[in-house]
mmCIF file of C-alpha atoms in Angstrom:
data_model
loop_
_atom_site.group_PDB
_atom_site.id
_atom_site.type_symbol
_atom_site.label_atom_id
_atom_site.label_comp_id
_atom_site.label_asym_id
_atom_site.label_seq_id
_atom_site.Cartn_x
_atom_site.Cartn_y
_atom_site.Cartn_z
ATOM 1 C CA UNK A 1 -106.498 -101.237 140.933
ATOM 2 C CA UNK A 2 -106.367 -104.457 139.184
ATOM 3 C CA UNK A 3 -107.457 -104.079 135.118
ATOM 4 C CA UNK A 4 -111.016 -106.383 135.078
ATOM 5 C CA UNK A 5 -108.903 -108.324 132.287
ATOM 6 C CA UNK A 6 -106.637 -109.552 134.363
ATOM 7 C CA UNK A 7 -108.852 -110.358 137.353
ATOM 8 C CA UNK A 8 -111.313 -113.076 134.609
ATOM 9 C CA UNK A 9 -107.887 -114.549 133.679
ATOM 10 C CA UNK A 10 -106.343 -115.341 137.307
ATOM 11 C CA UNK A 11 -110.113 -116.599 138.311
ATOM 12 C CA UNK A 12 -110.038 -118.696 135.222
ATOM 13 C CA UNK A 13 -106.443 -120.370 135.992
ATOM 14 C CA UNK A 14 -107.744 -120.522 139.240
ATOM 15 C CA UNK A 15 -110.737 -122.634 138.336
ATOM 16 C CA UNK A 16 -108.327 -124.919 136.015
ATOM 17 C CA UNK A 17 -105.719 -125.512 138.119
ATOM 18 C CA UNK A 18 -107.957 -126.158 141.227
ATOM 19 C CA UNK A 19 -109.813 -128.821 139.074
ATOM 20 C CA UNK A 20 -106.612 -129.938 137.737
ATOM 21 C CA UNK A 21 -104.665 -130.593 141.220
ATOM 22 C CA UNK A 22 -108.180 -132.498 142.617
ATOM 23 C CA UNK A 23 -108.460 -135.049 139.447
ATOM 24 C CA UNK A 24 -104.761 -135.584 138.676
ATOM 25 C CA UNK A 25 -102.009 -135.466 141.287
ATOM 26 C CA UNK A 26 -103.007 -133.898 144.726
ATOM 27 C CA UNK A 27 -101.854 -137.523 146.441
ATOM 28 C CA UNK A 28 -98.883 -137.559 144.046
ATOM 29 C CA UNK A 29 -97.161 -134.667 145.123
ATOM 30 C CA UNK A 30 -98.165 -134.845 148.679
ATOM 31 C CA UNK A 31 -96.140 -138.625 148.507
ATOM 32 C CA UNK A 32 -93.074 -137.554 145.628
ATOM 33 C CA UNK A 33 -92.531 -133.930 147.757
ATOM 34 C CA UNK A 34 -92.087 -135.403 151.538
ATOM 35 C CA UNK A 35 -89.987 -133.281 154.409
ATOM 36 C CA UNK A 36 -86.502 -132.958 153.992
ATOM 37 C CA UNK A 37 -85.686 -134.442 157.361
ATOM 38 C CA UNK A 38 -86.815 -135.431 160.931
ATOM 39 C CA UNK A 39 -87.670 -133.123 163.623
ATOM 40 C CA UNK A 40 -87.626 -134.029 167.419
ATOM 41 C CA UNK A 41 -91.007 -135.457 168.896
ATOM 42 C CA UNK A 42 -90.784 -136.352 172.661
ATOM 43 C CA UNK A 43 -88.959 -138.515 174.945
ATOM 44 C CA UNK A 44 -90.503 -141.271 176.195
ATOM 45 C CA UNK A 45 -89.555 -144.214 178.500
ATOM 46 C CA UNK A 46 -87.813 -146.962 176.861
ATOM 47 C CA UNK A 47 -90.063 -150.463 175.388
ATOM 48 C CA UNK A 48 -88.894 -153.833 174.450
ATOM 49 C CA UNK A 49 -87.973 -153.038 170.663
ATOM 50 C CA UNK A 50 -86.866 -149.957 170.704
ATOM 51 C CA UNK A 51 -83.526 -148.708 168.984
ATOM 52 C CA UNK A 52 -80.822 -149.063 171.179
ATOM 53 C CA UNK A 53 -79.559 -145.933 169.468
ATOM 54 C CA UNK A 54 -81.836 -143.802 169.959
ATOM 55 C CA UNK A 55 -81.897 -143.259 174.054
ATOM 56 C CA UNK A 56 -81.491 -140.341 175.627
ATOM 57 C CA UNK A 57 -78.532 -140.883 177.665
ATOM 58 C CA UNK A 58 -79.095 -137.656 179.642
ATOM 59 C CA UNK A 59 -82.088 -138.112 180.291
ATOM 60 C CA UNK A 60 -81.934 -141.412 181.202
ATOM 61 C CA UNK A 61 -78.680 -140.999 183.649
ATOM 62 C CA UNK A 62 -81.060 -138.285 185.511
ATOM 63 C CA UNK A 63 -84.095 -140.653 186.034
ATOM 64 C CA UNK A 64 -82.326 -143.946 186.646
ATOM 65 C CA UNK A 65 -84.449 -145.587 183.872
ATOM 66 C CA UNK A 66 -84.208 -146.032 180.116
ATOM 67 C CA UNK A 67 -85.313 -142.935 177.869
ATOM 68 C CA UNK A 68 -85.244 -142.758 174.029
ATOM 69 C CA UNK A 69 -85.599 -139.737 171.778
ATOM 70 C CA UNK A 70 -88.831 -140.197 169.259
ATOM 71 C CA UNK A 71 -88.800 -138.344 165.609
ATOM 72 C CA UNK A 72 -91.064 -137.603 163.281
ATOM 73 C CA UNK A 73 -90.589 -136.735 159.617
ATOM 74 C CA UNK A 74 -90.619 -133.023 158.939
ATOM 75 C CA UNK A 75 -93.975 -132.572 156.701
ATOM 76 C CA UNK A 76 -93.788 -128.995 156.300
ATOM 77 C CA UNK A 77 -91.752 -127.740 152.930
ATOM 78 C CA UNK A 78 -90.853 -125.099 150.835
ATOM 79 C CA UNK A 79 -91.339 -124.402 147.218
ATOM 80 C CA UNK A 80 -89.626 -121.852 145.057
ATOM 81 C CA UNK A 81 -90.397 -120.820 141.531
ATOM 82 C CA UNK A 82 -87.559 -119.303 139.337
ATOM 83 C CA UNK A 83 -89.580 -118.204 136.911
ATOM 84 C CA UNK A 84 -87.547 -116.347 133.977
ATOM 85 C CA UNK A 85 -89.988 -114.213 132.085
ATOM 86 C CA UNK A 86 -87.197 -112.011 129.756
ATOM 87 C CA UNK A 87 -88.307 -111.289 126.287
ATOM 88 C CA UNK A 88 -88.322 -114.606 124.670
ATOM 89 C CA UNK A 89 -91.057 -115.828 126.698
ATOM 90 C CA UNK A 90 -93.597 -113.157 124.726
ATOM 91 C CA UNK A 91 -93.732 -115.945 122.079
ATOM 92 C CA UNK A 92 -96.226 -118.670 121.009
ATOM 93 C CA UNK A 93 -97.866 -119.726 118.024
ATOM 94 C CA UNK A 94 -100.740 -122.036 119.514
ATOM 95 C CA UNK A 95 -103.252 -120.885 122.212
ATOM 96 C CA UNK A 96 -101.009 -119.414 124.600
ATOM 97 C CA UNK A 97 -97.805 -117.548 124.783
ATOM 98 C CA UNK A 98 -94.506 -119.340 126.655
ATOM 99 C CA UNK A 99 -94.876 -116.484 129.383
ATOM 100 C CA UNK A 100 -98.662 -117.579 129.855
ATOM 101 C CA UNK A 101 -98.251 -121.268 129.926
ATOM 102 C CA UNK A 102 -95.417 -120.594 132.317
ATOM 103 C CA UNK A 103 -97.573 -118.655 135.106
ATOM 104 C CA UNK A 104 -100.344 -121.453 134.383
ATOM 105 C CA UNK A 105 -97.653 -124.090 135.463
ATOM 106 C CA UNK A 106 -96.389 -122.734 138.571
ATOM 107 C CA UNK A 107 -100.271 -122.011 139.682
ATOM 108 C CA UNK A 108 -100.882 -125.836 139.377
ATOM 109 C CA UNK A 109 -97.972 -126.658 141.085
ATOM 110 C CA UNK A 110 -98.567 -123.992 143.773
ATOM 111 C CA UNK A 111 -102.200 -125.062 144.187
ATOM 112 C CA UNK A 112 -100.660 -128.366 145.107
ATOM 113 C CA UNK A 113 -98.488 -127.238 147.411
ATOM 114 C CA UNK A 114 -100.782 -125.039 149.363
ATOM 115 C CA UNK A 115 -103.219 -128.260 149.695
ATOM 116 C CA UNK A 116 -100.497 -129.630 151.245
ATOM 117 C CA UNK A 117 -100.036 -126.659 154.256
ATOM 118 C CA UNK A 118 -96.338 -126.033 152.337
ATOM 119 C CA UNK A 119 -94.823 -122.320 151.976
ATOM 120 C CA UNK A 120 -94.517 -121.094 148.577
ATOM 121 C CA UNK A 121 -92.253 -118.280 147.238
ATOM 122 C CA UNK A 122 -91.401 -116.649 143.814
ATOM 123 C CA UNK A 123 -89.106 -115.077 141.874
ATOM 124 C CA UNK A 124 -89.512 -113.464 138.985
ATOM 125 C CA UNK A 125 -86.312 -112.507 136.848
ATOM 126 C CA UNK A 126 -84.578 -111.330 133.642
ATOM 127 C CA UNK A 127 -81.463 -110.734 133.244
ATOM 128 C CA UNK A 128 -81.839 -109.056 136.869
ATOM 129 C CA UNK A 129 -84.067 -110.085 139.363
ATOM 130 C CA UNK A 130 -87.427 -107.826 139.056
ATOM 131 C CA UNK A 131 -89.486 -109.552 142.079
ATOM 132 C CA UNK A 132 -88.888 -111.645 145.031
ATOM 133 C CA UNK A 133 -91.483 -113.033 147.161
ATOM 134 C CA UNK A 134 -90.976 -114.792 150.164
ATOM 135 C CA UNK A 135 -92.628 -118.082 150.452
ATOM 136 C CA UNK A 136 -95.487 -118.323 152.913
ATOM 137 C CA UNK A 137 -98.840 -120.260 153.226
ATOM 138 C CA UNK A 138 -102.069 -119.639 152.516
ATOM 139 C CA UNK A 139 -104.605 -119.446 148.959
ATOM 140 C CA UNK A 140 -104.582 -115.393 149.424
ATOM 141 C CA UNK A 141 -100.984 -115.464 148.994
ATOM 142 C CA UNK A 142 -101.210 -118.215 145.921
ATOM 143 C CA UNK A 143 -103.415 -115.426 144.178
ATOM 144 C CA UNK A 144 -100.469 -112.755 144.732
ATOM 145 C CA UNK A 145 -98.206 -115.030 142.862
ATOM 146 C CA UNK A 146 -100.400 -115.815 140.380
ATOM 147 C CA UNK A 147 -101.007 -112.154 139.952
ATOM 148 C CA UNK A 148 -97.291 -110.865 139.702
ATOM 149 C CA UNK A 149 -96.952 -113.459 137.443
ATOM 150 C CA UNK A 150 -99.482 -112.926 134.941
ATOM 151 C CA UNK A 151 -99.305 -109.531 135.154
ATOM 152 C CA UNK A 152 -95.579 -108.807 134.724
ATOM 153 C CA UNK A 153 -94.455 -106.271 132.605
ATOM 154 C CA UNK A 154 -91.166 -104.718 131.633
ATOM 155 C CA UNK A 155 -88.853 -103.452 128.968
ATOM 156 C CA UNK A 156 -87.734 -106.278 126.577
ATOM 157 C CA UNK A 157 -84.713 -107.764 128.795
ATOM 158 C CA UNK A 158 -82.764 -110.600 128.281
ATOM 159 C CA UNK A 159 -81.947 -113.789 130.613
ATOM 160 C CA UNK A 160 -79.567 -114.281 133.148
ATOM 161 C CA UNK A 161 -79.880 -117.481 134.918
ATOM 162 C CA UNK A 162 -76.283 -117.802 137.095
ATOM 163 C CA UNK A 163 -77.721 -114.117 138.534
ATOM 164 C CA UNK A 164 -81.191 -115.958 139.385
ATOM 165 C CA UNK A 165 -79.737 -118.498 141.231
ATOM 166 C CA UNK A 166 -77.129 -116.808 143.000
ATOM 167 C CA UNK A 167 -79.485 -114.493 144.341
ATOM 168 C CA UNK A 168 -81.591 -117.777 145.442
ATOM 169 C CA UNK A 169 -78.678 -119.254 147.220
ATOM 170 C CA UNK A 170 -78.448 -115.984 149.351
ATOM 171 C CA UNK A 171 -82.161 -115.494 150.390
ATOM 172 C CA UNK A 172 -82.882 -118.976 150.769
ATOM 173 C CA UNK A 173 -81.621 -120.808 153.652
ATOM 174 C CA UNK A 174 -84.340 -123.565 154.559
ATOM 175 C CA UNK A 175 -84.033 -126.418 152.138
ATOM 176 C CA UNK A 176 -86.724 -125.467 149.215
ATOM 177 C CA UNK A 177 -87.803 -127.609 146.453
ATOM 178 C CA UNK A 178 -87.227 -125.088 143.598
ATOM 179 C CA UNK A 179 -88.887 -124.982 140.140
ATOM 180 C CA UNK A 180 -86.385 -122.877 138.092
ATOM 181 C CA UNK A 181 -88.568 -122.133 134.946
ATOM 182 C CA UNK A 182 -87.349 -120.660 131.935
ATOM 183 C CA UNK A 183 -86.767 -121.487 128.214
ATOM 184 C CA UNK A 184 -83.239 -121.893 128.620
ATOM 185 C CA UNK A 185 -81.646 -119.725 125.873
ATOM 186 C CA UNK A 186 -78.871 -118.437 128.132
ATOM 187 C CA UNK A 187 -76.737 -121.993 128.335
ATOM 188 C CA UNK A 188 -73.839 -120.740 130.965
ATOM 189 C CA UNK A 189 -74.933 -122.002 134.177
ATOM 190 C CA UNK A 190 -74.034 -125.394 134.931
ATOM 191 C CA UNK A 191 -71.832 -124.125 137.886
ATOM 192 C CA UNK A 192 -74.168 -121.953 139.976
ATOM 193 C CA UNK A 193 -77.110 -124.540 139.140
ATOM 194 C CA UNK A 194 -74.726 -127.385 140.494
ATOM 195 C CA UNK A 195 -73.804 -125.372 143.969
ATOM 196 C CA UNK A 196 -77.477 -124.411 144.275
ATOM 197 C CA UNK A 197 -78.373 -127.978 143.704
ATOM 198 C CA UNK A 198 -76.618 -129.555 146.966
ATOM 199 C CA UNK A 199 -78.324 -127.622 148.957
ATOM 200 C CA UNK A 200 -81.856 -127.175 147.864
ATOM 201 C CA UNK A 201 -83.881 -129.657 145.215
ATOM 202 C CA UNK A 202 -83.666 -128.192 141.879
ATOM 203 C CA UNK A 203 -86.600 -129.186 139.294
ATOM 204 C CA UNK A 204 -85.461 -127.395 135.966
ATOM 205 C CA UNK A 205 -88.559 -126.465 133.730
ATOM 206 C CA UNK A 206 -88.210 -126.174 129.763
ATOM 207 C CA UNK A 207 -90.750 -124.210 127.844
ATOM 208 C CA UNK A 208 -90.684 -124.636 123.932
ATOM 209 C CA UNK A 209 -92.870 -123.887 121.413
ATOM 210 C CA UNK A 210 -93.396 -126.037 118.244
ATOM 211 C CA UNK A 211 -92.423 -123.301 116.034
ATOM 212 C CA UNK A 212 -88.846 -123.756 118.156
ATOM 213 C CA UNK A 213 -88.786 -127.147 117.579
ATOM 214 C CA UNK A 214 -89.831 -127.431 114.164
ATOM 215 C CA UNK A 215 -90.021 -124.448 111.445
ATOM 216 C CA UNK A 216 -92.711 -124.945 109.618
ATOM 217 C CA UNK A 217 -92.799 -124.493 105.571
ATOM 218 C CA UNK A 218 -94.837 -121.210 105.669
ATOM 219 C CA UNK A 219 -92.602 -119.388 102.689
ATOM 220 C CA UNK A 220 -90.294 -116.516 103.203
ATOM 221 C CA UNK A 221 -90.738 -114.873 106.462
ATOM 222 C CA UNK A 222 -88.666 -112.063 108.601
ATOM 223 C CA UNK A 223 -87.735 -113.820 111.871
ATOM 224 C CA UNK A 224 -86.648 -111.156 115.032
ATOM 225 C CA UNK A 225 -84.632 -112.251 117.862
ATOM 226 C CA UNK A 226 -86.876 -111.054 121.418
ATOM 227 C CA UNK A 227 -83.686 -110.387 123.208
ATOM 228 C CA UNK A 228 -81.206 -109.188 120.873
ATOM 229 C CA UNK A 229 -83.821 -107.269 118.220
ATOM 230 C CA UNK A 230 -81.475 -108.783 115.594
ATOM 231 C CA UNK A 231 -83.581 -109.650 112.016
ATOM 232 C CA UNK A 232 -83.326 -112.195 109.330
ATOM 233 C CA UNK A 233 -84.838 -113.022 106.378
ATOM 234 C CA UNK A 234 -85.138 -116.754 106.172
ATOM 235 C CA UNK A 235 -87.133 -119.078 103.645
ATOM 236 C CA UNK A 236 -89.227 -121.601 105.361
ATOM 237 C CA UNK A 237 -89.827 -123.455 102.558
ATOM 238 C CA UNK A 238 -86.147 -124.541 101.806
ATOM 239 C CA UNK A 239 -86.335 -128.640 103.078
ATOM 240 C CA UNK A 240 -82.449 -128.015 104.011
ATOM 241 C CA UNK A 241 -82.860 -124.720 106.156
ATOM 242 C CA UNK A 242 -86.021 -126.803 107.789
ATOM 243 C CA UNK A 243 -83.688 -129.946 108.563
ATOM 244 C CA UNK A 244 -80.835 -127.870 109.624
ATOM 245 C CA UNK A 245 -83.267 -125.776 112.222
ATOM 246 C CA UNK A 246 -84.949 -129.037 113.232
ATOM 247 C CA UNK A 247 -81.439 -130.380 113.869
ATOM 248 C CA UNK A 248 -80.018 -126.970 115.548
ATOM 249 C CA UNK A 249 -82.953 -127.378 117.701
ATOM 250 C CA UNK A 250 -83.069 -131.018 119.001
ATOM 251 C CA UNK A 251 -78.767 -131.043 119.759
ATOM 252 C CA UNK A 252 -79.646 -127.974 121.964
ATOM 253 C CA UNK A 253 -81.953 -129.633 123.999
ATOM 254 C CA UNK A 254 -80.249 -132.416 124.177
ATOM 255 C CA UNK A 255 -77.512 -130.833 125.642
ATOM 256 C CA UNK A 256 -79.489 -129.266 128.234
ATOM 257 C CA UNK A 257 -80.739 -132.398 129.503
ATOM 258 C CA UNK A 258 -77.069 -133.925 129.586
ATOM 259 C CA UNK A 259 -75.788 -130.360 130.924
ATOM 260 C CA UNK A 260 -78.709 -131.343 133.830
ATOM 261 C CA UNK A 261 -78.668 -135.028 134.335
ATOM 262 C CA UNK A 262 -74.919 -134.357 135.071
ATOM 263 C CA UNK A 263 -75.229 -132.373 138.044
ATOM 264 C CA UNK A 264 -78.229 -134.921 138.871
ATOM 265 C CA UNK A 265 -80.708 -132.023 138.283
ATOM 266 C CA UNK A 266 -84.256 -133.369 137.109
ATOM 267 C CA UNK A 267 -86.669 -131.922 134.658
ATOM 268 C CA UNK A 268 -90.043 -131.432 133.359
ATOM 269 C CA UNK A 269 -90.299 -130.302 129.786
ATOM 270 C CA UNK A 270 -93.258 -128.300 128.760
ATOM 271 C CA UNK A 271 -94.474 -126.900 125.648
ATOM 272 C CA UNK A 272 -97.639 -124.713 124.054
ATOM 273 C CA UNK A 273 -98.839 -127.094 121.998
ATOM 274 C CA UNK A 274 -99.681 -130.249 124.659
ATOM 275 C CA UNK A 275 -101.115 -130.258 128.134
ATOM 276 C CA UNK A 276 -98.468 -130.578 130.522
ATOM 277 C CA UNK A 277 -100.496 -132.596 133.321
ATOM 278 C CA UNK A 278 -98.969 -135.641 131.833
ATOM 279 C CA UNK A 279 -95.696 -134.545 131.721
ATOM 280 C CA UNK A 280 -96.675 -133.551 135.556
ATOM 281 C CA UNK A 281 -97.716 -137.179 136.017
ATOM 282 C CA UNK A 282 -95.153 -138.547 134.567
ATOM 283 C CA UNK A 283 -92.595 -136.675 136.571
ATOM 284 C CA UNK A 284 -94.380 -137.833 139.828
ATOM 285 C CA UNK A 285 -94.427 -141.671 139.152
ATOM 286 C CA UNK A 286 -90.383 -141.090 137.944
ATOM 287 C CA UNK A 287 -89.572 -139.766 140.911
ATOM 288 C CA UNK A 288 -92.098 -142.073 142.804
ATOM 289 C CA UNK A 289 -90.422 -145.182 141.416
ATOM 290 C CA UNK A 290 -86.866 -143.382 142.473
ATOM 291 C CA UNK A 291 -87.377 -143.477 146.424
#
């Protein structure tokens, strides 16, 4: 049985996103996300203009006349959200917590892809993988994901991201466009991101929170580390602990995005305190302007 709660929160996410994927970027992603390849059409008899290259030399030894093979891009794709929810994602200090704005991502995206008659899978992961779900069509099986994702629970765990993606380079052999989704505290993972990389398209997906990029001067407060449980004391209204967090903060992410535009891995950062459609939008006409 499915708590009432939960049901008025996928149907409003649904409504959102729905209205979201209509107005903003339907056409985008259904021209940024194209097949990963050709598939074979038909044979038909060769025409003035035709690619030399592409007869059928079987075909046309057997009939005594010219043949070529005719291909058409492959249309159908998969997507695959990596969607870490461990124990740092229970945080937010504007209207929604990292975990939430997380799910409400992926159901935009996934919207978008089942408009566009793709398969979509998920997995859900700490630092073990708690869910996998295979990717598959259809808006019945967009609410399941939706579902699992908003209603996840488990024992405060922490993040393992190598594990997430080895585990994705096992189960998924077809070429998927994969949305690995997490707030990236774990930072050793450049290797298994790379492998995974060459063989599927990997989309990596911060989620921040102000308070993580910026303390705020709010006075002495106790600060608790989701995954570790460690405490500290820290005073928010020292200007040097506030510059030294801001600073902390900003070389970390810019590392990640070096760590990723190395190994030619693009991203889309999000955070609680903006919509993310834009940075959706923007993302699209980048990658637009790229092919």
């Amino acid at each position: 049985m499915i708590p009432e709660e939960l049901i008025k929160r996928i149907r409003q996410i649904q409504i959102y996103t729905s209205r979201a994927v209509d107005a903003s970027f339907a056409g985008q992603y259904e021209s940024v996300f194209k097949g990963r390849g050709m598939q074979f059409d038909e044979v038909r008899e060769y025409m003035p203009g035709d690619e030399i290259r592409t007869i059928d030399w079987n075909v046309t030894a057997r009939t005594g006349r010219p043949f070529i093979k005719r291909f058409v891009e492959e249309r159908e794709m998969t997507v695959l959200f990596a969607v870490d929810l461990s124990a740092s994602g229970e945080f937010g200090t504007v209207s929604k917590l990292k975990n939430e704005l997380a799910a409400e991502f992926c159901a935009v995206l996934a919207f978008a892809a089942a408009k566009n008659n793709d398969k979509v899978g998920l997995l859900i992961f700490t630092d073990r993988v708690e869910l996998f779900i295979p990717p598959k069509k259809g808006s019945r099986h967009i609410l399941r994901l939706i579902r699992e994702l908003l209603g996840f629970t488990m024992p405060k765990r922490r993040t393992n991201i190598p594990l997430a993606l080895d585990y994705i380079a096992r189960v998924v052999r077809k070429r998927a466009t994969v949305f690995l989704v997490s707030d990236f505290i774990e930072t050793d993972f450049k290797k298994p991101l790379s492998l995974l990389n060459k063989r599927h398209d990997v989309i990596a997906v911060p989620v921040r929170d102000r308070v993580e990029i910026a303390m705020p001067a709010v006075g002495l407060i106790e600060v608790q580390d989701a995954e570790t449980g460690q405490i500290m004391l820290v005073d928010t209204s020292s200007k040097r602990f506030r510059a030294q967090y801001g600073d902390h903060s900003s070389r970390r992410f810019s590392e990640l995005k070096n760590t990723l535009r190395s190994i030619n891995v693009d991203l889309i950062p999000i955070a609680t305190d903006k919509p993310y459609i834009n940075d959706l939008i923007q993302f699209f006409h980048m990658r637009h302007r790229r092919h």
